[in-house]
Amino acid sequence: MMSKLNGLVRIAPVQSSKKPHCAVGQSTIRRPTVCMTRDSDGLSATEEEIMHATHRALVNSGYAELSISLISDELDKAKSTIYHYYDSKDALLLRFLRFTVNRFEETINTSIGDHPKEDLNHIITTLLPCDLTEEKRQLHSILVTLSPQALEQEVFREQFTEIDARLSTIIEKTVRRGIDANVFRAADPAHVAEYILATIKGTMYSRLTTNREAATVAAKSSLSSYIDSHLIS
Amino acid sequence: MMSKLNGLVRIAPVQSSKKPHCAVGQSTIRRPTVCMTRDSDGLSATEEEIMHATHRALVNSGYAELSISLISDELDKAKSTIYHYYDSKDALLLRFLRFTVNRFEETINTSIGDHPKEDLNHIITTLLPCDLTEEKRQLHSILVTLSPQALEQEVFREQFTEIDARLSTIIEKTVRRGIDANVFRAADPAHVAEYILATIKGTMYSRLTTNREAATVAAKSSLSSYIDSHLIS
DNA sequence: TATATGTGATTGAACGTTTAGTCAACATCA
DNA sequence: TGATGTTGACTAAACGTTCAATCACATATA
């Protein structure tokens, strides 16, 4: 295939082997060979700016309207700069999901103490706060927005699998500690953890996609009463 | 605003008042004035074909790649025919969500009997069947795919609110009947219903977007054991 | 019965716009 | 000097949408 350019003929590049990039799933993320100042996520300053610009674009316009141009509008750099760091829109979005998942997990890992009952309550309150701050609403909304990608793209699915596995493990450990300390009744910690997690996720999801505020409160209070009367010995 | 067309100048039509259409939210759905053969959804034969084509396109390609061209590829009609029935892509998608919600609700309303415990179990099994048929997987997947639209578009949000309200009511009635018949312990049926619904939805959602098959089984069995030991007197 | 008229359904070809992605050139700095 | 970061101009393809023209078929007129 050839395309006209100012009267010249140009060969369409099948694979631009000049640029350094590493495979991530089926798409690729470029990674400069020389070391740069990187944050905890392994991102250079510009890459992090791109992530935040993507966040803003996604929150402001939703997935359907999300485009590279829109992201660069939110960015203090040109559109083509994005392609210097990511091979494609898909590669960018996958990296962005990773970035978002990391930030989501940061909000949870805080304080796993020695009081199983309070710890469990803390986990629930963290994921289902009484009043949702704008920051948290955005974080959760992005996960809802990107989750349909997990239906077909395995690389996305893996990210969501990881979130749930991590959350489940945290809850399971807390339940197990409670059983060992005779605070909770004997039960299968793994089963109970999946059960609590499913309830939390269902409530979280409904909260964002429906107008049934009372349902959130009801589900949350029923979850607490389940823990009080069913789990606590 | 004016646009060139074959050397002529044409006035951009502000509103084509010739065509009959009725307002639905912020967008519009055209509705022919003359009566046609319509199905239970109030759709003509062609409209129903369009709905099924949209279903196929969405399942095959996902929301991100969904276009009018793609829908017409699945349809035995030209692309422009779609615009004879729907004013815009948004109007089409909104109508399609309504169509899907109706079909989803049809799968539930069957058999509300006189045995609260079995009825409750039947509801759970209907929404979380042991082996998910391809048909149900597609139906649930479409809801997951369209749900991010509910984050920002109120008309979509209302549809999802209605699904949950309907499901919640069904569960609540079953729980209330169980309490009245002394099969279930005294509890707030509304609270319990929201709790059960949240767990079901969370499990359903995780099942579609993660690879944690065991989690689905665990959550489901914990839900059953909750009902057995907590709800049943 | 044959023909004209009207109306909705359907079409293909176009419209202007936006998209993801490319590239040669320039900037910066070690 | 050479590698990296950055840019704006550019492309082909795809997008949603419009529209004049045609088709199929019912009813009215002769």
XYZ file of C-alpha atoms (C1' of nucleotides) in Angstrom:
526
model
C 0.000 0.000 0.000
C 1.167 3.442 -0.847
C -0.073 6.876 -0.009
C 0.472 10.194 -1.741
C 2.366 12.849 0.177
C 3.162 16.168 -1.503
C 3.578 14.425 -4.824
C 6.044 11.932 -3.397
C 5.422 8.248 -2.922
C 5.933 6.800 0.490
C 6.111 3.192 1.547
C 3.761 2.367 4.389
C 5.917 1.100 7.259
C 4.929 -2.431 8.213
C 6.788 -2.253 11.494
C 8.895 0.679 12.603
C 11.733 -1.313 14.118
C 13.652 1.816 15.005
C 11.677 2.661 18.128
C 12.209 0.861 21.420
C 9.075 -0.719 22.819
C 8.169 -3.719 24.881
C 5.221 -6.053 24.420
C 2.307 -5.771 26.814
C -0.422 -8.188 25.888
C -1.183 -7.715 22.222
C -0.324 -4.034 22.135
C 2.886 -2.343 23.085
C 4.100 0.362 25.393
C 7.243 2.213 24.429
C 9.938 2.360 27.018
C 12.959 4.619 26.526
C 16.236 2.789 26.894
C 17.943 5.436 28.961
C 17.030 5.774 32.630
C 14.865 8.725 33.593
C 13.523 10.082 36.833
C 10.594 7.789 37.563
C 7.884 7.715 40.172
C 6.717 4.706 42.203
C 4.787 3.495 39.157
C 7.885 3.518 36.956
C 6.603 6.521 35.051
C 8.639 9.496 33.861
C 7.324 12.982 34.555
C 5.744 13.290 31.112
C 4.220 9.832 31.286
C 2.596 10.714 34.574
C 1.274 13.927 33.044
C -0.258 11.813 30.272
C -1.890 9.545 32.850
C -3.428 12.478 34.671
C -4.570 14.041 31.401
C -6.214 10.741 30.467
C -7.906 10.658 33.855
C -9.293 14.156 33.349
C -10.427 13.473 29.787
C -12.146 10.247 30.809
C -13.928 11.814 33.767
C -15.001 14.870 31.768
C -16.168 13.142 28.601
C -16.588 9.409 29.200
C -15.159 6.484 27.303
C -17.234 6.897 24.151
C -15.805 10.326 23.408
C -12.307 9.649 24.654
C -9.738 10.354 21.956
C -6.036 11.057 21.798
C -6.843 14.613 20.780
C -9.045 15.026 23.838
C -6.274 13.724 26.068
C -3.753 16.095 24.518
C -6.219 18.938 25.128
C -5.894 18.142 28.818
C -2.144 17.859 28.422
C 0.449 20.588 28.165
C 2.015 18.683 25.283
C 1.202 17.994 21.648
C -0.790 14.999 20.519
C 2.193 13.411 18.839
C 4.099 13.412 22.115
C 1.697 10.761 23.391
C 2.784 8.496 20.548
C 6.367 8.913 21.623
C 5.486 7.039 24.813
C 2.694 4.710 23.711
C 2.412 2.809 20.461
C -1.351 3.009 20.278
C -4.474 4.193 22.004
C -5.042 0.672 23.314
C -1.566 0.514 24.814
C -2.159 3.872 26.492
C -5.501 2.791 27.915
C -4.079 -0.449 29.227
C -1.278 1.422 30.954
C -3.848 3.854 32.284
C -5.908 1.038 33.769
C -2.778 -0.262 35.487
C -2.122 3.266 36.770
C -5.704 3.557 38.058
C -5.699 0.118 39.649
C -2.507 1.016 41.510
C -4.078 4.178 42.848
C -7.223 2.294 43.793
C -5.239 -0.271 45.719
C -3.313 2.443 47.515
C -6.570 3.655 49.047
C -7.168 0.259 50.632
C -3.867 -1.079 51.905
C -3.764 1.511 54.661
C -4.018 0.238 58.243
C -4.577 -3.467 58.712
C -4.623 -3.579 62.488
C -5.107 -6.105 65.252
C -8.820 -5.721 65.834
C -10.586 -7.941 63.246
C -14.039 -6.513 63.795
C -12.901 -2.896 63.457
C -10.621 -3.805 60.563
C -13.470 -5.407 58.662
C -15.606 -2.385 59.309
C -12.786 -0.150 58.138
C -12.488 -2.039 54.855
C -16.211 -1.667 54.223
C -16.189 2.024 55.063
C -13.197 2.600 52.823
C -14.897 0.995 49.821
C -18.363 2.283 50.664
C -17.849 5.612 52.430
C -20.964 7.336 53.738
C -20.264 10.365 51.642
C -18.323 9.707 48.493
C -15.627 12.323 47.892
C -15.253 13.577 44.350
C -11.830 11.969 44.172
C -13.169 8.532 45.096
C -16.205 8.860 42.862
C -13.865 9.554 39.949
C -11.646 6.604 40.784
C -14.587 4.211 41.038
C -16.208 5.678 37.935
C -13.101 5.015 35.884
C -13.183 1.378 36.918
C -16.838 1.148 35.909
C -16.006 2.881 32.641
C -13.174 0.542 31.741
C -14.729 -2.684 33.002
C -16.581 -3.514 29.758
C -13.164 -3.849 28.139
C -12.599 -6.834 30.409
C -15.451 -8.652 28.688
C -13.365 -9.279 25.598
C -9.789 -8.167 26.170
C -7.872 -10.586 28.329
C -5.213 -8.029 29.302
C -7.919 -5.844 30.812
C -9.608 -8.826 32.420
C -6.377 -9.678 34.211
C -6.269 -6.252 35.823
C -9.773 -6.605 37.181
C -9.033 -10.134 38.325
C -6.076 -8.772 40.244
C -8.115 -6.084 41.991
C -10.668 -8.604 43.194
C -8.043 -11.133 44.205
C -6.246 -8.489 46.244
C -9.411 -7.265 47.923
C -10.542 -10.807 48.612
C -7.211 -11.672 50.201
C -7.310 -8.656 52.489
C -10.800 -9.522 53.699
C -9.963 -13.202 54.041
C -6.941 -12.494 56.224
C -8.988 -10.243 58.458
C -11.713 -12.870 58.822
C -9.134 -15.564 59.546
C -7.493 -13.425 62.190
C -10.910 -12.915 63.755
C -11.597 -16.641 63.848
C -8.163 -17.384 65.303
C -8.745 -14.773 67.995
C -12.174 -16.263 68.759
C -13.811 -12.980 67.866
C -15.529 -14.546 64.849
C -17.318 -17.866 64.647
C -15.752 -20.755 62.769
C -16.434 -20.399 59.051
C -14.628 -20.746 55.762
C -12.705 -17.452 55.559
C -12.340 -17.678 51.770
C -16.063 -18.183 51.248
C -17.015 -15.427 53.640
C -14.512 -13.079 52.023
C -15.929 -13.646 48.535
C -19.387 -13.131 49.885
C -18.567 -9.838 51.572
C -16.601 -8.654 48.542
C -19.470 -9.431 46.159
C -21.865 -7.455 48.348
C -19.494 -4.511 48.535
C -18.912 -4.490 44.781
C -22.584 -4.815 43.963
C -23.415 -1.920 46.255
C -20.555 0.179 44.892
C -21.633 -0.460 41.351
C -25.316 0.300 41.951
C -24.410 3.437 43.792
C -22.678 4.783 40.683
C -25.138 3.662 38.019
C -28.552 4.139 39.630
C -30.509 6.753 41.561
C -31.304 4.378 44.417
C -29.406 6.074 47.238
C -31.517 4.327 49.878
C -30.486 0.952 48.460
C -26.834 1.720 49.189
C -27.617 2.546 52.801
C -29.862 -0.514 53.197
C -27.332 -2.934 51.706
C -24.563 -1.485 53.834
C -26.519 -1.700 57.075
C -27.614 -5.254 56.261
C -23.993 -6.175 55.646
C -23.058 -4.807 59.064
C -25.885 -6.664 60.746
C -24.848 -9.862 58.945
C -21.355 -9.464 60.335
C -22.650 -8.662 63.827
C -25.115 -11.512 64.124
C -23.672 -14.151 61.814
C -19.926 -13.751 61.973
C -19.301 -12.469 65.464
C -19.414 -15.155 68.130
C -23.797 28.020 8.806
C -23.524 27.009 5.192
C -21.801 24.173 3.427
C -20.750 23.770 -0.187
C -22.437 21.081 -2.263
C -21.695 20.701 -5.973
C -21.076 24.389 -6.327
C -24.460 25.252 -4.878
C -25.092 26.852 -1.536
C -27.411 25.108 0.840
C -28.902 26.391 4.048
C -28.210 24.110 6.978
C -31.574 22.878 8.287
C -32.001 23.940 11.891
C -34.828 21.496 12.491
C -36.416 19.272 9.869
C -40.023 19.770 10.959
C -41.292 17.475 8.227
C -40.480 14.220 9.952
C -42.636 12.858 12.760
C -40.749 12.078 15.908
C -41.412 12.133 19.629
C -39.097 13.333 22.367
C -37.359 10.747 24.521
C -35.088 12.353 27.046
C -32.801 14.759 25.236
C -32.707 12.809 21.992
C -35.575 11.675 19.806
C -36.989 8.485 18.354
C -38.974 8.716 15.172
C -42.377 7.137 15.225
C -44.365 6.762 11.985
C -47.849 8.243 12.188
C -49.571 5.369 10.404
C -50.194 2.168 12.347
C -47.963 -0.787 11.551
C -47.712 -4.343 12.763
C -45.914 -4.053 16.085
C -44.571 -6.534 18.595
C -45.010 -6.471 22.376
C -42.331 -3.795 22.593
C -44.198 -1.527 20.199
C -41.602 -2.138 17.496
C -42.276 -2.650 13.796
C -40.629 -5.572 12.049
C -37.752 -3.438 10.758
C -37.242 -1.757 14.099
C -36.946 -5.139 15.726
C -34.446 -6.202 13.073
C -32.431 -3.102 13.923
C -32.519 -4.018 17.625
C -31.263 -7.513 16.932
C -28.578 -6.203 14.586
C -27.452 -3.812 17.310
C -27.347 -6.696 19.758
C -25.165 -8.729 17.412
C -22.852 -5.812 16.633
C -22.431 -4.984 20.313
C -21.736 -8.569 21.322
C -19.307 -9.126 18.461
C -17.354 -5.882 18.671
C -18.022 -4.139 21.982
C -19.129 -0.606 22.679
C -15.911 1.123 21.663
C -16.132 -0.133 18.078
C -19.889 0.057 17.754
C -20.885 2.227 14.794
C -23.950 2.696 12.629
C -22.041 1.088 9.766
C -21.295 -1.947 11.911
C -24.936 -2.271 12.866
C -26.032 -2.034 9.246
C -23.488 -4.745 8.411
C -25.468 -7.010 10.737
C -28.692 -5.760 9.181
C -30.265 -6.699 5.870
C -30.891 -3.016 5.231
C -28.856 0.011 4.269
C -27.211 2.280 6.818
C -29.543 5.154 6.008
C -32.598 3.058 6.836
C -31.601 3.231 10.481
C -31.965 7.001 10.352
C -35.502 6.600 9.104
C -36.396 5.144 12.495
C -33.976 6.854 14.860
C -32.842 10.453 14.810
C -29.352 9.715 16.054
C -27.002 7.046 17.300
C -27.749 8.116 20.871
C -31.490 7.728 20.338
C -30.916 4.275 18.880
C -28.753 3.181 21.779
C -31.236 4.449 24.311
C -34.032 2.533 22.609
C -31.772 -0.490 22.487
C -31.131 -0.318 26.219
C -34.907 -0.200 26.794
C -35.261 -3.222 24.478
C -32.557 -5.104 26.352
C -33.930 -4.220 29.769
C -37.322 -5.556 28.720
C -35.809 -8.832 27.603
C -33.794 -9.050 30.796
C -36.890 -8.548 32.912
C -38.753 -11.196 30.958
C -36.219 -13.765 32.128
C -37.057 -13.037 35.749
C -40.793 -12.515 36.086
C -41.477 -16.184 35.444
C -42.895 -18.218 38.293
C -43.379 -16.424 41.582
C -44.894 -19.237 43.575
C -46.103 -19.916 47.101
C -42.962 -21.376 48.607
C -40.801 -18.422 49.728
C -37.670 -20.440 50.329
C -37.798 -22.141 46.941
C -38.844 -18.896 45.255
C -35.858 -17.047 46.687
C -33.600 -19.837 45.569
C -35.165 -19.708 42.129
C -34.490 -15.972 41.813
C -30.848 -16.494 42.732
C -30.452 -19.394 40.319
C -32.076 -17.399 37.533
C -29.677 -14.480 37.937
C -26.668 -16.617 38.787
C -27.152 -19.907 36.943
C -24.555 -22.616 37.525
C -23.684 -22.700 33.866
C -24.279 -19.483 32.024
C -25.896 -20.060 28.623
C -24.512 -18.032 25.751
C -27.815 -16.188 25.502
C -27.736 -15.087 29.134
C -24.062 -14.229 28.993
C -24.800 -11.918 26.066
C -27.737 -10.297 27.834
C -25.725 -9.654 30.988
C -22.710 -8.508 28.989
C -24.767 -5.877 27.194
C -25.882 -4.468 30.528
C -22.273 -4.311 31.684
C -21.305 -2.690 28.382
C -23.949 0.018 28.566
C -23.737 0.686 32.288
C -20.952 3.301 32.053
C -23.406 5.435 30.092
C -25.460 5.640 33.278
C -22.600 7.498 34.958
C -23.315 10.656 33.018
C -26.520 10.289 31.017
C -29.603 10.512 33.188
C -31.836 8.737 30.630
C -29.581 5.699 30.827
C -29.362 5.947 34.591
C -33.130 5.753 34.840
C -33.183 2.454 32.981
C -30.678 0.912 35.351
C -32.536 2.326 38.322
C -35.669 0.629 37.048
C -34.000 -2.762 36.691
C -32.733 -2.665 40.251
C -36.007 -1.355 41.627
C -37.891 -4.159 39.911
C -35.494 -6.854 41.093
C -35.495 -5.450 44.598
C -39.297 -5.458 44.715
C -39.506 -9.064 43.583
C -37.056 -10.184 46.261
C -38.702 -8.031 48.912
C -42.131 -9.519 48.244
C -40.747 -13.026 48.477
C -39.006 -12.249 51.757
C -42.162 -10.617 53.147
C -44.253 -13.614 52.174
C -41.747 -15.833 53.934
C -41.933 -13.784 57.110
C -45.730 -13.725 57.022
C -45.771 -17.505 56.619
C -43.343 -17.871 59.533
C -40.843 -19.540 57.218
C -38.412 -16.641 57.608
C -37.432 -14.845 60.764
C -38.660 -11.319 61.437
C -36.472 -8.833 59.556
C -36.820 -5.717 57.433
C -37.757 -7.172 54.030
C -36.605 -4.066 52.149
C -33.187 -4.117 53.810
C -32.747 -7.829 53.274
C -33.820 -7.504 49.644
C -31.274 -4.780 48.913
C -28.624 -6.847 50.601
C -29.369 -9.971 48.585
C -29.625 -7.965 45.374
C -26.271 -6.270 45.932
C -24.623 -9.638 46.492
C -26.201 -11.081 43.363
C -25.195 -8.105 41.241
C -21.661 -8.040 42.576
C -21.261 -11.736 41.847
C -22.811 -11.388 38.395
C -20.544 -8.502 37.561
C -17.352 -10.185 38.771
C -18.251 -13.320 36.915
C -18.243 -11.395 33.638
C -15.212 -9.176 34.153
C -12.732 -11.418 35.981
C -11.238 -14.894 35.744
C -12.184 -15.794 39.302
C -14.661 -18.595 38.647
C -14.199 -19.989 42.151
C -15.246 -16.637 43.604
C -18.637 -16.906 41.912
C -19.230 -20.329 43.400
C -18.023 -19.248 46.832
C -20.178 -16.110 46.918
C -23.203 -18.053 45.749
C -22.827 -20.789 48.325
C -22.246 -18.242 51.087
C -25.405 -16.457 50.026
C -27.345 -19.716 50.303
C -25.899 -20.453 53.707
C -26.749 -16.926 54.835
C -30.349 -17.517 53.826
C -30.433 -20.924 55.471
C -28.953 -19.950 58.806
C -29.824 -16.282 59.074
C -33.156 -15.838 57.352
C -34.877 -19.181 57.858
C -36.442 -19.614 61.301
C -60.174 -2.963 -15.099
C -56.610 0.228 -15.957
C -54.329 4.229 -14.384
C -53.015 8.070 -11.534
C -51.754 9.628 -6.937
C -49.889 9.547 -2.428
C -47.186 7.710 1.349
C -43.885 5.297 3.968
C -39.748 2.235 3.375
C -35.442 1.912 1.424
C -31.313 3.129 -0.908
C -26.491 4.680 -2.436
C -23.865 8.424 -2.795
C -22.303 11.971 -0.877
C -21.292 15.558 3.063
C -18.204 17.715 6.579
C -15.836 16.254 10.669
C -13.036 13.592 13.459
C -10.188 9.807 14.218
C -5.729 7.182 15.116
C -1.468 7.359 13.645
C 3.065 9.134 10.868
C 6.876 11.878 9.992
C 10.446 15.206 9.085
C 12.171 18.777 11.534
C 13.443 21.285 15.570
C 14.880 21.759 20.661
C 17.493 20.456 24.487
C 21.249 18.965 26.835
C 24.976 15.726 28.140
C 27.858 15.091 18.157
C 24.289 12.227 19.090
C 20.383 10.697 21.587
C 15.878 12.044 23.571
C 11.806 14.933 23.830
C 8.691 17.655 21.355
C 6.125 19.623 17.680
C 2.720 20.839 13.841
C 1.510 19.535 9.500
C -0.189 15.782 7.430
C -2.794 11.279 5.839
C -6.173 7.663 4.963
C -9.895 5.838 6.900
C -13.890 5.955 9.478
C -17.373 8.448 11.597
C -22.434 10.219 12.078
C -25.608 12.216 9.260
C -28.231 14.082 5.139
C -30.772 13.746 0.999
C -32.668 13.248 -3.534
C -34.238 9.449 -5.724
C -36.484 5.119 -6.064
C -39.367 1.258 -4.571
C -43.651 -1.095 -3.005
C -48.078 -0.800 -2.237
C -52.522 1.189 -0.798
C -56.308 4.042 -2.204
C -58.750 7.176 -5.414
C -60.204 8.284 -9.996
C -61.502 7.214 -14.790
